Short mmCIF file of C-alpha atoms and ligand atoms in Angstrom, two decimals:
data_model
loop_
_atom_site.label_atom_id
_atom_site.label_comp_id
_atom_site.label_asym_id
_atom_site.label_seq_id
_atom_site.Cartn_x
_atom_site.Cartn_y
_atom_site.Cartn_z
CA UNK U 11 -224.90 81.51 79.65
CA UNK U 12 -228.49 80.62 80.02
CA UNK U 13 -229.02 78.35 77.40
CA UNK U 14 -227.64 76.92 74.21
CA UNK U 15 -227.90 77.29 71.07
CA UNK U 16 -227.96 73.42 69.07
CA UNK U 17 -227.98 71.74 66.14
CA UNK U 18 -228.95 68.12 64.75
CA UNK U 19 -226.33 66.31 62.33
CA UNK U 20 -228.09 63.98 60.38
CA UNK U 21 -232.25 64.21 59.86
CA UNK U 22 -232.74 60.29 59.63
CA UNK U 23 -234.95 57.65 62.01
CA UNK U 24 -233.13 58.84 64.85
CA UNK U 25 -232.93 62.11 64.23
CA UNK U 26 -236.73 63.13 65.48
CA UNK U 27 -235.70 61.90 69.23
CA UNK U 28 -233.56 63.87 69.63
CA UNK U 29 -235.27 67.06 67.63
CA UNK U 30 -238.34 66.70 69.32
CA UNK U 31 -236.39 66.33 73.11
CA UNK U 32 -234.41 69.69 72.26
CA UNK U 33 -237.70 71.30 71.71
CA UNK U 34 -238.69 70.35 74.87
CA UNK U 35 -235.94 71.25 76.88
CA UNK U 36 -236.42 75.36 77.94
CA UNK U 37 -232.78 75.71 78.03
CA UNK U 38 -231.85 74.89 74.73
CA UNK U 39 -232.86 76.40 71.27
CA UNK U 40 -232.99 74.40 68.33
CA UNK U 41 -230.96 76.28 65.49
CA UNK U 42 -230.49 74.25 62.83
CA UNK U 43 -230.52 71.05 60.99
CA UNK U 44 -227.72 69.28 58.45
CA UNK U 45 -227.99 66.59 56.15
CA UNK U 46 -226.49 65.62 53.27
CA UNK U 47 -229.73 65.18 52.02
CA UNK U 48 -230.83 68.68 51.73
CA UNK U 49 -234.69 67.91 51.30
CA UNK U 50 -234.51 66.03 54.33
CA UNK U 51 -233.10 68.79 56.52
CA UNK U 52 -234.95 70.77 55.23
CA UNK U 53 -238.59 68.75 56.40
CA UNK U 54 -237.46 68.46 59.68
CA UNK U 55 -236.16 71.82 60.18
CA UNK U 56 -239.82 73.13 59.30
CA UNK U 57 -241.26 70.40 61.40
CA UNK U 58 -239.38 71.14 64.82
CA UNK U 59 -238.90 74.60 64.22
CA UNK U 60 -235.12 75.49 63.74
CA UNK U 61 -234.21 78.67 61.61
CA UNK U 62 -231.39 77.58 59.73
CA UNK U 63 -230.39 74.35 57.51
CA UNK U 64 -226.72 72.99 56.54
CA UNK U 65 -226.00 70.66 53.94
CA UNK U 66 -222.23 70.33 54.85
CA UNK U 67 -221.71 70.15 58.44
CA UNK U 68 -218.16 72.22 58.10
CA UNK U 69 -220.38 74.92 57.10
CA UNK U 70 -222.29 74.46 59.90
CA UNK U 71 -219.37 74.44 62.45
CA UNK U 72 -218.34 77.32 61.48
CA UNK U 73 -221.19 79.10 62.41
CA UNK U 74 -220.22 81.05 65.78
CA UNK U 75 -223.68 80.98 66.51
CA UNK U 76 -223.99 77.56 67.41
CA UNK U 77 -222.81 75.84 70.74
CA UNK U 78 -223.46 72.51 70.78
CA UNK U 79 -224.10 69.67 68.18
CA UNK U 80 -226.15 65.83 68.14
CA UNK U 81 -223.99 63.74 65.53
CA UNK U 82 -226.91 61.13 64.12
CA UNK U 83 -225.32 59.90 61.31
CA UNK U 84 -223.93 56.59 59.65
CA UNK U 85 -221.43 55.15 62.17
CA UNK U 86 -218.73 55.41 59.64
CA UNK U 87 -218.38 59.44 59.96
CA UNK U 88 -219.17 60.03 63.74
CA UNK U 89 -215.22 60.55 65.22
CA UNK U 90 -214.43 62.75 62.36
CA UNK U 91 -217.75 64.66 62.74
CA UNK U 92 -217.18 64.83 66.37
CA UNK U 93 -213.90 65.72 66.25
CA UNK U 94 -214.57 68.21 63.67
CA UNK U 95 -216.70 69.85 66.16
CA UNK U 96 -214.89 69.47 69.22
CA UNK U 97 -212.40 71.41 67.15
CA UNK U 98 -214.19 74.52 66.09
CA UNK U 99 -215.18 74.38 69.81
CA UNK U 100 -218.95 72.85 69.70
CA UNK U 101 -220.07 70.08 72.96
CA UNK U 102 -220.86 67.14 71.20
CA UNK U 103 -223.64 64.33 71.85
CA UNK U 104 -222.63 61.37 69.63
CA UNK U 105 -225.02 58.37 68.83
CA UNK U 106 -224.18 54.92 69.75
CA UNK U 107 -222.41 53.09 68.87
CA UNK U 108 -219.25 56.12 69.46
CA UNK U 109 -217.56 54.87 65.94
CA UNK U 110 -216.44 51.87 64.00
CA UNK U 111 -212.72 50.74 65.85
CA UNK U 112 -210.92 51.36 68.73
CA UNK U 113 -208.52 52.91 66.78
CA UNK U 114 -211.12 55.94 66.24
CA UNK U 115 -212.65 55.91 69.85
CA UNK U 116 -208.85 57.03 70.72
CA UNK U 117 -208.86 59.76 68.22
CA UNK U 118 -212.05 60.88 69.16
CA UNK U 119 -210.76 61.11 72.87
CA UNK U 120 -207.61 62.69 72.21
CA UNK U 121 -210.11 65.84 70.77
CA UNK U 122 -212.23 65.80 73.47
CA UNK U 123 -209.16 65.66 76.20
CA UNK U 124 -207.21 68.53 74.07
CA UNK U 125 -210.56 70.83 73.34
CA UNK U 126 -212.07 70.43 77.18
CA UNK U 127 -215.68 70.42 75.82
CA UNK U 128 -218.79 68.23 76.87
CA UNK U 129 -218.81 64.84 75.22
CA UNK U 130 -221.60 62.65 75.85
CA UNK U 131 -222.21 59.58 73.94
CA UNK U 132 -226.10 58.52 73.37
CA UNK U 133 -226.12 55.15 75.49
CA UNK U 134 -229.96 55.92 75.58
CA UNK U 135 -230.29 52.56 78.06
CA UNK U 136 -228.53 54.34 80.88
CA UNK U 137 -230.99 57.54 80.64
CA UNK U 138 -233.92 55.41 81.28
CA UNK U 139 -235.75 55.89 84.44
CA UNK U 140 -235.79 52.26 85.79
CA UNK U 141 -231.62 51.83 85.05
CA UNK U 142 -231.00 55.01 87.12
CA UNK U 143 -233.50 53.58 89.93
CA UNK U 144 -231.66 50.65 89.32
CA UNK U 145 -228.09 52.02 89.69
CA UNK U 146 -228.88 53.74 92.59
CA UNK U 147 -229.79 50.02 93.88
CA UNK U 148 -226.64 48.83 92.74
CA UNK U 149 -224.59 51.74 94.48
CA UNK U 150 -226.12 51.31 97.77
CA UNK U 151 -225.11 47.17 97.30
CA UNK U 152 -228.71 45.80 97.44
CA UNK U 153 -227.19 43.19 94.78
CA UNK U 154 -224.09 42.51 96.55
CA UNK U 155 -220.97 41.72 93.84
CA UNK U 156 -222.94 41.17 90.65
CA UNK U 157 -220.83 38.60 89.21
CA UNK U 158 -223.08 37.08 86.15
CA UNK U 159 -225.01 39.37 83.75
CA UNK U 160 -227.32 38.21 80.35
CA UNK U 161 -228.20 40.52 77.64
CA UNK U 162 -230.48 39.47 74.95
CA UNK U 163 -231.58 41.92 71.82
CA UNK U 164 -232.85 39.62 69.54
CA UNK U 165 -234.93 40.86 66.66
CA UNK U 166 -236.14 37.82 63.93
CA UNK U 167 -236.65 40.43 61.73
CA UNK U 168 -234.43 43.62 61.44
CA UNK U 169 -232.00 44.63 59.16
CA UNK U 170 -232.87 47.87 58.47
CA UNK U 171 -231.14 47.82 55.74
CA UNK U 172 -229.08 50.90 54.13
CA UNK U 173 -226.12 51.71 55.75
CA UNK U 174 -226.78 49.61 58.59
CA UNK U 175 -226.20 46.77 56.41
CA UNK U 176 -222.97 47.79 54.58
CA UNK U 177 -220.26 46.82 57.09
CA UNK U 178 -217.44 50.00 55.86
CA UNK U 179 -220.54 52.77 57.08
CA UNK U 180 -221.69 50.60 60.22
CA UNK U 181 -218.56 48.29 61.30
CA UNK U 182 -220.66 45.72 61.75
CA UNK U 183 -224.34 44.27 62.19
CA UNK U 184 -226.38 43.82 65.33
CA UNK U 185 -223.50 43.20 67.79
CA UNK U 186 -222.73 47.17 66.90
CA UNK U 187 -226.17 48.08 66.26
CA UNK U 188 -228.28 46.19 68.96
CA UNK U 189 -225.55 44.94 71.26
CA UNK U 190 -223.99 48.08 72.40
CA UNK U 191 -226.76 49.05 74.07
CA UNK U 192 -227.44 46.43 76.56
CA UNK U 193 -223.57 45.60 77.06
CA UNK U 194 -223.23 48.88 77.75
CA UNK U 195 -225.92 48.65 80.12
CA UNK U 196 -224.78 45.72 81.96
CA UNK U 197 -221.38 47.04 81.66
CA UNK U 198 -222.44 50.02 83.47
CA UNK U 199 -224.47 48.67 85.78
CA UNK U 200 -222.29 45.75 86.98
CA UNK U 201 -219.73 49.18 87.90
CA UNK U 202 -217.67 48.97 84.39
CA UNK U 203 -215.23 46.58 85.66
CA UNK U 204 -211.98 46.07 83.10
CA UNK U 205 -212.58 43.30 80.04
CA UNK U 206 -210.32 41.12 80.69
CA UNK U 207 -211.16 38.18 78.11
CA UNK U 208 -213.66 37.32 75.60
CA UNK U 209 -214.94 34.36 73.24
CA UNK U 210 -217.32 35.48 70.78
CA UNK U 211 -219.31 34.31 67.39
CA UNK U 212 -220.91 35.94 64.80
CA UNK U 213 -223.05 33.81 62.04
CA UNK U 214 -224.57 34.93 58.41
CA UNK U 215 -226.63 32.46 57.42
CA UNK U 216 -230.41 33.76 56.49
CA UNK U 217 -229.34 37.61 54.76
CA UNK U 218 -232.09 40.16 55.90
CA UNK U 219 -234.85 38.46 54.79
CA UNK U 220 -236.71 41.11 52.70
CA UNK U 221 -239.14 38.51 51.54
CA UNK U 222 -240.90 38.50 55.10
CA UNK U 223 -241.41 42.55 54.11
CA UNK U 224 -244.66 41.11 52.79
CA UNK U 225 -246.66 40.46 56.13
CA UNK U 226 -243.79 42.20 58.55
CA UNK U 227 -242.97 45.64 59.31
CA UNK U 228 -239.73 46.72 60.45
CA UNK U 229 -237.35 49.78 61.63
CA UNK U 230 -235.40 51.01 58.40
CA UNK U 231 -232.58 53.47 57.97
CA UNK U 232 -233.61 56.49 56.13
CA UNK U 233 -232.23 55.17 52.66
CA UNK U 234 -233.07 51.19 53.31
CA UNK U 235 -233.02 49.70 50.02
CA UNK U 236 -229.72 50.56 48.50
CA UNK U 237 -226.40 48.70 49.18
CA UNK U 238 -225.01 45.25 50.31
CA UNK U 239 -225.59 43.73 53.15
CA UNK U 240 -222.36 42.26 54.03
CA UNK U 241 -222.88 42.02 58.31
CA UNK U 242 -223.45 39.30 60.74
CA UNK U 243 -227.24 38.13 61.34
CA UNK U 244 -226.55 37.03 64.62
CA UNK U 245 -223.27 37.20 67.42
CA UNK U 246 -223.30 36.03 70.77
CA UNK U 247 -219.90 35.81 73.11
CA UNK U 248 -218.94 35.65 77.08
CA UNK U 249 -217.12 38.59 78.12
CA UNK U 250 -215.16 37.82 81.74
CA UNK U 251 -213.71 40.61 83.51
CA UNK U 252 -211.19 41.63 85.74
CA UNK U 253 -213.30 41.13 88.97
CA UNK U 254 -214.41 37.48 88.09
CA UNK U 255 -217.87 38.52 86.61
CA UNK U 256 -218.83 37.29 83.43
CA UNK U 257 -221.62 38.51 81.03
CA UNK U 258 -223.04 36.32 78.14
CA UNK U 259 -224.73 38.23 75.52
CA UNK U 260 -226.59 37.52 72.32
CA UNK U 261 -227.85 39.89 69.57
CA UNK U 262 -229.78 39.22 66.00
CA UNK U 263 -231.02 41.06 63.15
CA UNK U 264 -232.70 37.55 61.07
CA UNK U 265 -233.33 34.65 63.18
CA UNK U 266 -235.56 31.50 63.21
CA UNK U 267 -237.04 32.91 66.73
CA UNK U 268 -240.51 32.80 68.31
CA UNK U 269 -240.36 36.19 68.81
CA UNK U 270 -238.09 39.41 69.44
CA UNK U 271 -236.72 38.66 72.84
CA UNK U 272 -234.86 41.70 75.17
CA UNK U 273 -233.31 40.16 77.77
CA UNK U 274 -231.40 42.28 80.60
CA UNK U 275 -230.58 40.17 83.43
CA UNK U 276 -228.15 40.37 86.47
CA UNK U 277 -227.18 37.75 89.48
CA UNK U 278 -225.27 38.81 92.83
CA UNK U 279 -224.39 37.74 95.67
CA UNK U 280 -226.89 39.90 97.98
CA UNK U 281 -229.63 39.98 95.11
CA UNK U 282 -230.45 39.80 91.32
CA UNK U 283 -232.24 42.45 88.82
CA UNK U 284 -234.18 42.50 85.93
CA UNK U 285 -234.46 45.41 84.10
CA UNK U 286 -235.87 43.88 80.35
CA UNK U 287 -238.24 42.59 79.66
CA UNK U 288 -239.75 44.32 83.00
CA UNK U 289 -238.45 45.94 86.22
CA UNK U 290 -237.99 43.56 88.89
CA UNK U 291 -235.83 42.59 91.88
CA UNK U 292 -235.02 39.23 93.69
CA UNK U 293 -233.59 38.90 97.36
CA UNK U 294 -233.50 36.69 99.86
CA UNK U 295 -235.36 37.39 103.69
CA UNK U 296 -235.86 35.20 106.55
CA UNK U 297 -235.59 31.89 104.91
CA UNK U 298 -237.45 32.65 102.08
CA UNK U 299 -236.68 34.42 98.16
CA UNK U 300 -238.99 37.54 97.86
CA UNK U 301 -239.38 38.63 94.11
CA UNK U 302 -239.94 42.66 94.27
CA UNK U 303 -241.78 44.94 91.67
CA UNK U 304 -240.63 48.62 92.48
CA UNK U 305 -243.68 50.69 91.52
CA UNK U 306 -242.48 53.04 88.65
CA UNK U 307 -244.99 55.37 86.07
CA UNK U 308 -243.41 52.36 83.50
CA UNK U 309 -242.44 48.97 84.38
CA UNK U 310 -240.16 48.69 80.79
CA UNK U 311 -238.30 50.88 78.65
CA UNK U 312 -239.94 54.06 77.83
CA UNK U 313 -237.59 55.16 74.86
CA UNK U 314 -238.84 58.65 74.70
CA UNK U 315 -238.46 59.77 78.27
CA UNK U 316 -235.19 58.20 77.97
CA UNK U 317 -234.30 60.42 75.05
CA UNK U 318 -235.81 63.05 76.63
CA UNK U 319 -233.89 62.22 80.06
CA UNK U 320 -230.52 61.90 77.66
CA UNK U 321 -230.53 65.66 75.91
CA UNK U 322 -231.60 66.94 79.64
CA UNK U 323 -228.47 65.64 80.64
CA UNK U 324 -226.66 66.89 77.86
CA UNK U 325 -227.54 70.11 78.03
CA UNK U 326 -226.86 70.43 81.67
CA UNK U 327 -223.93 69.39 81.28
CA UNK U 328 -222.96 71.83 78.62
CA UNK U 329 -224.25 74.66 80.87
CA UNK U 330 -222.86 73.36 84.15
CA UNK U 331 -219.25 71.93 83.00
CA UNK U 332 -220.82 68.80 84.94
CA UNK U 333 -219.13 65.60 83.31
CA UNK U 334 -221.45 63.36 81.47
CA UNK U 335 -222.71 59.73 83.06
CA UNK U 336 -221.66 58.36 79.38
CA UNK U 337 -217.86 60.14 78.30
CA UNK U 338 -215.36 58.91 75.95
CA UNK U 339 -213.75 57.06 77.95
CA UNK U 340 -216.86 54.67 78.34
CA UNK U 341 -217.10 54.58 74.94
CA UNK U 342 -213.58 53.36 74.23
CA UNK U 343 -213.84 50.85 76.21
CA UNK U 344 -217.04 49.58 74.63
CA UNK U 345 -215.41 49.79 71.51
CA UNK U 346 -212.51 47.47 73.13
CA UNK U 347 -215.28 44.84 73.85
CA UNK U 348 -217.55 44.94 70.37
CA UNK U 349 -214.43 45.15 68.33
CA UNK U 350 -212.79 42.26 70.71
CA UNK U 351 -215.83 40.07 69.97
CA UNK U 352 -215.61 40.70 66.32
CA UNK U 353 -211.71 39.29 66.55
CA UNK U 354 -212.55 36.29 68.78
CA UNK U 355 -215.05 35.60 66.32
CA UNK U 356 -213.15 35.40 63.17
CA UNK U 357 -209.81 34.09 64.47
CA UNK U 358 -212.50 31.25 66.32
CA UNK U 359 -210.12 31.94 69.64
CA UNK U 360 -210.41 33.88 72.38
CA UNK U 361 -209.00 37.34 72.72
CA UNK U 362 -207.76 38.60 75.73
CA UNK U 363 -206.76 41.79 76.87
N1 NAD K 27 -230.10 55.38 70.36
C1 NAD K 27 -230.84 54.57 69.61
O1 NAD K 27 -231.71 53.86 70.11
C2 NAD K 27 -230.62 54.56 68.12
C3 NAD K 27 -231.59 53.99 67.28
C4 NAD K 27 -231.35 54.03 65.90
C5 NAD K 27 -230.17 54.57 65.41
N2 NAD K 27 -229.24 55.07 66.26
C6 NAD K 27 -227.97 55.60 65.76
O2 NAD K 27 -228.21 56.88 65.14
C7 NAD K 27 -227.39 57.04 63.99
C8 NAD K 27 -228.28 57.32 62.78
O3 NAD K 27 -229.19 56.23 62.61
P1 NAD K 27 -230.57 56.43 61.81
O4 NAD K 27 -231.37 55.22 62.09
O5 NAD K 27 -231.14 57.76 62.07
O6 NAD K 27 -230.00 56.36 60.30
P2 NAD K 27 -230.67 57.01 59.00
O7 NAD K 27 -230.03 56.38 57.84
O8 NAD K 27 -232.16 56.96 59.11
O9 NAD K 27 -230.26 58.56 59.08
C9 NAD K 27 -228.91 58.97 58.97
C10 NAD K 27 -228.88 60.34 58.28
O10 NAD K 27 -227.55 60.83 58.32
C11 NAD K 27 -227.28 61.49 57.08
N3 NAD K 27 -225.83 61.55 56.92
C12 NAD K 27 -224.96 60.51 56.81
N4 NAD K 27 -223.71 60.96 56.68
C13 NAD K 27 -223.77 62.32 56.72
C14 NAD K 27 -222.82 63.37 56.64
N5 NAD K 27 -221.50 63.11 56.51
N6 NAD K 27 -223.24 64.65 56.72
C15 NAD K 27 -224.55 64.94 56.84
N7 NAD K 27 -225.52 63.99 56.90
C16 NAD K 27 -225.13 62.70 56.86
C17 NAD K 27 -228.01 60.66 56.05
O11 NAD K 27 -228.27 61.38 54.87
C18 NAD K 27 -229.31 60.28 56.81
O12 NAD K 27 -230.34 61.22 56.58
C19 NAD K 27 -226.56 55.77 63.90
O13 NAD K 27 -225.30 55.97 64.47
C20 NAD K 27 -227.32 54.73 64.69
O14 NAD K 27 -226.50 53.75 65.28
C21 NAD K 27 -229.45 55.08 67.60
#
């Protein structure tokens, strides 16, 4: 097989990344688009140019047509959806976070063990140019043993309401949302090492602040307005693991802050990295500390390319039987961590593993 034939489950915010990256990519065809909102499918199926549209996505799995699926829904249905379509034999890229509870990460990877087919989750982060450069870095030992790591994704101002805000359909609020990207990315980067014990916090105290709609913009989920909004504004925790490194992390949808702040920060012995809020390097040379700039085509995040750089991946993968840099296995181990901080949090002690 040449190429593959895919579809795009859900046709929210998120949705057009990956749409638009499909359409890019030679060897894959876009074939259709499902949402529960048929209207919605619909308009992006006309805008990106894919022949059929699915309001129920068992209807769409059962389409022999189609080989491979993007599950962008609400949190809340991802491990059925994916296992639903590891089942009637579909590879499957699922959005971050990979579900709710580890209880459903191991669910999820029981399908994808017992159906062999690609599973990739979307830990965009990874997919960006300057991590891989990065990584490579890391692999060749430039840093030495990385052995403290600080991720900040602090917005002052973004709930984006919806389902994003109603904790049974998201798990949770930025520490899900936000924070699963850049512990992920540290995570990753600092060689996944085992959690071994956390202490975390999580705080509601200012809501989602709708009032500051007035002079603000913000990202919102495709039906914002509707709902409670029942999840944390802010968590932050230490996560130590088994090799002695520790990573402190802190993550916000409403927060009395200056400014959004992304923070992505790492300290070994040989060398320190900075990958947010630009690319840099710091080592030490005869006697002196020498702060680098590798020259890249973007010294930050460039979210599209990353996207772009994700569903390349993706569908190589699904063509070559290559195994994905982001599996299940990654992602039940994240889940471990966000779902640890959540009980550290509300028991006030620390969990360990
Ligand atoms: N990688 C990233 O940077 C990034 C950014 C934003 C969101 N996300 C993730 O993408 C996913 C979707 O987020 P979004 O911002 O697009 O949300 P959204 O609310 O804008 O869109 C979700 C869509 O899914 C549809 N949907 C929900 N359940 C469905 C079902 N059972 N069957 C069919 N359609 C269903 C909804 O109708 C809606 O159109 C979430 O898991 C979120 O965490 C990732």
């Amino acid at each position: 097989m040449s190429r593959i034939r895919v579809a795009v489950i859900g046709a929210g915010s998120i949705s057009d990344f990956h749409l638009q990256s499909y359409q890019h990519n030679k060897r894959a065809e876009l074939y259709a688009v499902c949402d529960m909102n048929g209207e919605r499918a619909k308009q992006k199926a006309d805008r990106f140019g894919a022949v059929r549209t699915y309001t129920d996505y068992r209807e769409l799995l059962a389409d022999p047509n189609l080989d491979a699926v993007s599950v962008c829904t609400w949190n809340n249905t991802h491990a059925d959806i994916s296992i639903a379509a590891l089942r009637a034999g579909k590879h499957v890229l699922v959005e971050k976070p990979l579900c709710r509870t580890v209880e459903e990460a191991l669910r999820v990877q029981a399908a994808v063990r017992e159906t062999g087919k690609t599973f990739q989750i979307g830990y965009v982060r990874r997919y960006d140019d300057n991590a891989q450069l990065v990584r490579e870095f890391v692999d060749r030992g430039e840093f030495g043993q990385i052995y403290y790591a600080k991720a900040s994704y602090l917005r002052r101002f973004g709930n984006p309401g919806g389902w994003f805000a109603d904790k049974d359909k998201s798990g949770g609020g930025p520490l899900i949302d936000l924070g699963v990207h850049v512990i992920d990315l540290m995570w990753y980067l600092m060689g996944r090492p085992k959690a071994e014990n956390i202490k975390g916090h999580t705080y509601r105290r200012l809501g989602d602040r709708m009032n500051l709609k007035q002079h603000l913009s913000l990202y919102q989920a495709a039906d914002a307005g509707s709902g409670p909004n029942n999840v944390e504004d802010m968590a932050n925790a230490v996560i130590r693991f088994d090799n002695g490194a520790s990573l402190m992390v802190d993550v916000s949808f409403s927060l009395h802050a200056a400014k959004d702040e992304n923070i992505v920060k790492a300290y070994g012995d040989k060398g320190g990295f900075e990958l947010d809020p630009v690319l840099s390097m710091t080592k030490e040379l005869h006697d002196t500390i020498l702060n680098i700039t590798p020259q890249t085509d973007t010294p930050g995040l460039d979210v599209p390319r990353a996207f772009q750089n994700e569903i390349d991946h993706f569908v190589d993968c699904c063509l070559t039987g290559k195994r994905p840099i982001s599996p299940v296995e990654d992602g039940v181990e994240m889940m471990k961590i966000l779902c640890g901080i959540y009980e550290s949090a509300e028991s006030g002690r620390e969990v360990t593993f």
